[in-house]
Coordinates of C-alpha atoms in Angstrom, one line a residue:
X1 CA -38.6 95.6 4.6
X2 CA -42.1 94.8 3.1
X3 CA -42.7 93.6 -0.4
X4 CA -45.8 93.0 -2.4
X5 CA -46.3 90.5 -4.5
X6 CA -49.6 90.6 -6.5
X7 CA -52.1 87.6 -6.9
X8 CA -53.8 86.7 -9.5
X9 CA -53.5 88.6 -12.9
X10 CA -52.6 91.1 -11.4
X11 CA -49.1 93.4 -11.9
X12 CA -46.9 95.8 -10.2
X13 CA -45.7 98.6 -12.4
X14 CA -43.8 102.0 -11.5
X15 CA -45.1 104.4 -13.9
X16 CA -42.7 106.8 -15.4
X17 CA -42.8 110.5 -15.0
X18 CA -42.7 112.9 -17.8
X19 CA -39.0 113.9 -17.1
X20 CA -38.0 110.4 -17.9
X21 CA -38.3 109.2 -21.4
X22 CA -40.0 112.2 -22.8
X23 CA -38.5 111.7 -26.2
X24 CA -37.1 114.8 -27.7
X25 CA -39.5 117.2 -25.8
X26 CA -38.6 119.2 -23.7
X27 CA -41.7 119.6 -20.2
X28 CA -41.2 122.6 -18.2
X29 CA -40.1 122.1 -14.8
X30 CA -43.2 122.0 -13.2
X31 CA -44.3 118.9 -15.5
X32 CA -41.4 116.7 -15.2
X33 CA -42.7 115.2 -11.8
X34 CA -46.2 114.4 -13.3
X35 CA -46.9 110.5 -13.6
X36 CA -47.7 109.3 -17.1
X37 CA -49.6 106.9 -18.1
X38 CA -46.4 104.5 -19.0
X39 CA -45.3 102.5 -16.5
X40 CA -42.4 99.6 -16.1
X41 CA -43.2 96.0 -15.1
X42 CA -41.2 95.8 -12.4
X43 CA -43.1 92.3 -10.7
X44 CA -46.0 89.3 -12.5
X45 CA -46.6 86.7 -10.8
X46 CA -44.9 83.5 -11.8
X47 CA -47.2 81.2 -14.5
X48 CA -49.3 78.8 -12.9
X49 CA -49.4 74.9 -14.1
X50 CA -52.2 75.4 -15.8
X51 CA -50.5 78.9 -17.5
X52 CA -48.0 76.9 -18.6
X53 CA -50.2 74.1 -20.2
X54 CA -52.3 76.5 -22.0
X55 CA -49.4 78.8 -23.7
X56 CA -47.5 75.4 -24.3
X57 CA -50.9 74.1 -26.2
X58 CA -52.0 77.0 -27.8
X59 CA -51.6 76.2 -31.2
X60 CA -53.5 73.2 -31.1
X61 CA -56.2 75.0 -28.7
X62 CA -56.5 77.7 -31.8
X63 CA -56.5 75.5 -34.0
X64 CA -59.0 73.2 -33.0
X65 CA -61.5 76.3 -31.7
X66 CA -60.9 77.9 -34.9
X67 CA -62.7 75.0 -37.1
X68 CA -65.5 74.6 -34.6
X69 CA -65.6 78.4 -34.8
X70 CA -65.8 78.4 -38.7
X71 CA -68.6 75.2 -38.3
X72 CA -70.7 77.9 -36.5
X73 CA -70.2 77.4 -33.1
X74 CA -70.5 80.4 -31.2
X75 CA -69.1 79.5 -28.1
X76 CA -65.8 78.2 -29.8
X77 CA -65.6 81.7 -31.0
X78 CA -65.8 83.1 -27.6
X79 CA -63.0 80.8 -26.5
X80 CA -60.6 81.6 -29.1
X81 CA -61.4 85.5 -28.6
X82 CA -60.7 84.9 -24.5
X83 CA -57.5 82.4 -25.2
X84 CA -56.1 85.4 -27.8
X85 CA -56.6 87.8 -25.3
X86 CA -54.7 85.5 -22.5
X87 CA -52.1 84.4 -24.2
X88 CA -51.7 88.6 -25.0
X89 CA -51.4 89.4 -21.6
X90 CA -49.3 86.0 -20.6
X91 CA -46.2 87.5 -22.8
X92 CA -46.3 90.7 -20.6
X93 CA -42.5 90.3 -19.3
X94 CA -40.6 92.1 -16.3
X95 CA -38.9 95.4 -17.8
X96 CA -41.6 96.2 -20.5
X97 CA -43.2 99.3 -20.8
X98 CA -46.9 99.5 -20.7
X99 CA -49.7 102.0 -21.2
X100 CA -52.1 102.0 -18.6
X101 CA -54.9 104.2 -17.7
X102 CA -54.5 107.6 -15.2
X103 CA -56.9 106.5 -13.2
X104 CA -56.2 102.3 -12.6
X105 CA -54.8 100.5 -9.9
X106 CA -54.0 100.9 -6.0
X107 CA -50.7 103.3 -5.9
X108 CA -49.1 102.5 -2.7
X109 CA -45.2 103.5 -1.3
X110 CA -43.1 100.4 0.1
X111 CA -41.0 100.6 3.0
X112 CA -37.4 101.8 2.1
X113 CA -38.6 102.7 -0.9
X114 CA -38.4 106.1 -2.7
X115 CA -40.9 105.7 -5.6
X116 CA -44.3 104.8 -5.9
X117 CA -45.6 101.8 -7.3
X118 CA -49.0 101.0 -8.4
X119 CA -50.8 97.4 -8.7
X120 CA -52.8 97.2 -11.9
X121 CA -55.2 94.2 -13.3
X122 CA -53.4 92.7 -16.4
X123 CA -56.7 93.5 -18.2
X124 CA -55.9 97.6 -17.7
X125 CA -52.9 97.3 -19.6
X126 CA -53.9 98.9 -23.0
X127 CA -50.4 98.4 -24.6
X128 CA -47.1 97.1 -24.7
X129 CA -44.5 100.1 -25.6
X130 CA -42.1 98.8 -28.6
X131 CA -38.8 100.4 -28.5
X132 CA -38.2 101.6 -32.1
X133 CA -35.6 99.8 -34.0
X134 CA -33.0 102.0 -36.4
X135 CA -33.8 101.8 -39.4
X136 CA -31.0 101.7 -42.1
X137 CA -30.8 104.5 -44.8

C-alpha cells in the first residue's frame, strides 16, 4: 500500500461532499456527490526544529518586531506580517476542517483507498471551519 506524505508546507486534505455535513439543507440527489470546497486535514508534516523554535519564541519575536515596527522600520513590519501569517498556518491540526479553493491542489486516489484526497499548499487554505458551540438560553 502507498502513502503520501507531503513536504514542505504542504497538506493532505479529503474534502467533503455536499451529502456530508450539509447543515440542515437538504441537496438533491444528484448534488450530494459534488466535492465542496471543505475539506479534513487528514495528514501535515511534522514541525521542523526550526518550527518549533519559532512558535516557542513568538512572543518575544512579536514583541521585539513590533517596537522596531512602531520606530519606523519597514522591514520589521514585513516580518511580523510573515511571522503572523506562519504561526496561523502552524496551528493547522489533523481533523480540522478547512476551506480551500475549487480549483487548488493535485487530487490524486491512493492504493486501497476509496476516496480521493487532494494535496494543497498551506498558503490555499482560506479558513479554519469553527464548530459552533451551544449557546445557553
Amino acid at each position: 500500500m502507498s502513502k503520501v506524505i507531503p513536504f514542505g508546507d504542504r497538506i493532505l486534505v479529503k474534502r467533503r461532499k455536499i451529502g456530508e455535513k450539509a447543515g440542515s439543507i437538504i441537496m438533491p440527489d444528484q448534488v450530494k456527490e459534488r466535492d465542496t470546497d471543505l475539506a479534513e486535514v487528514i495528514y501535515i508534516p511534522e514541525l521542523t526544529f526550526s518550527d518549533k523554535e519559532i512558535l516557542d519564541n513568538a512572543e518575544q519575536i512579536v514583541k521585539a518586531l513590533t517596537e522596531k515596527a512602531i520606530a519606523g522600520n519597514d522591514k520589521a513590519l514585513i516580518a511580523l506580517l510573515r511571522i503572523n501569517e506562519f504561526v496561523k498556518m502552524k496551528s493547522i491540526k489533523v481533523g480540522d476542517g478547512v476551506l480551500i479553493s475549487k480549483y487548488v491542489g493535485v487530487t490524486f486516489h491512493e492504493t486501497g483507498e476509496t476516496e480521493d484526497l487532494t494535496l494543497v499548499n498551506s498558503s490555499d487554505v482560506i479558513g479554519l471551519v469553527m464548530k459552533e458551540e451551544a449557546k445557553d438560553v
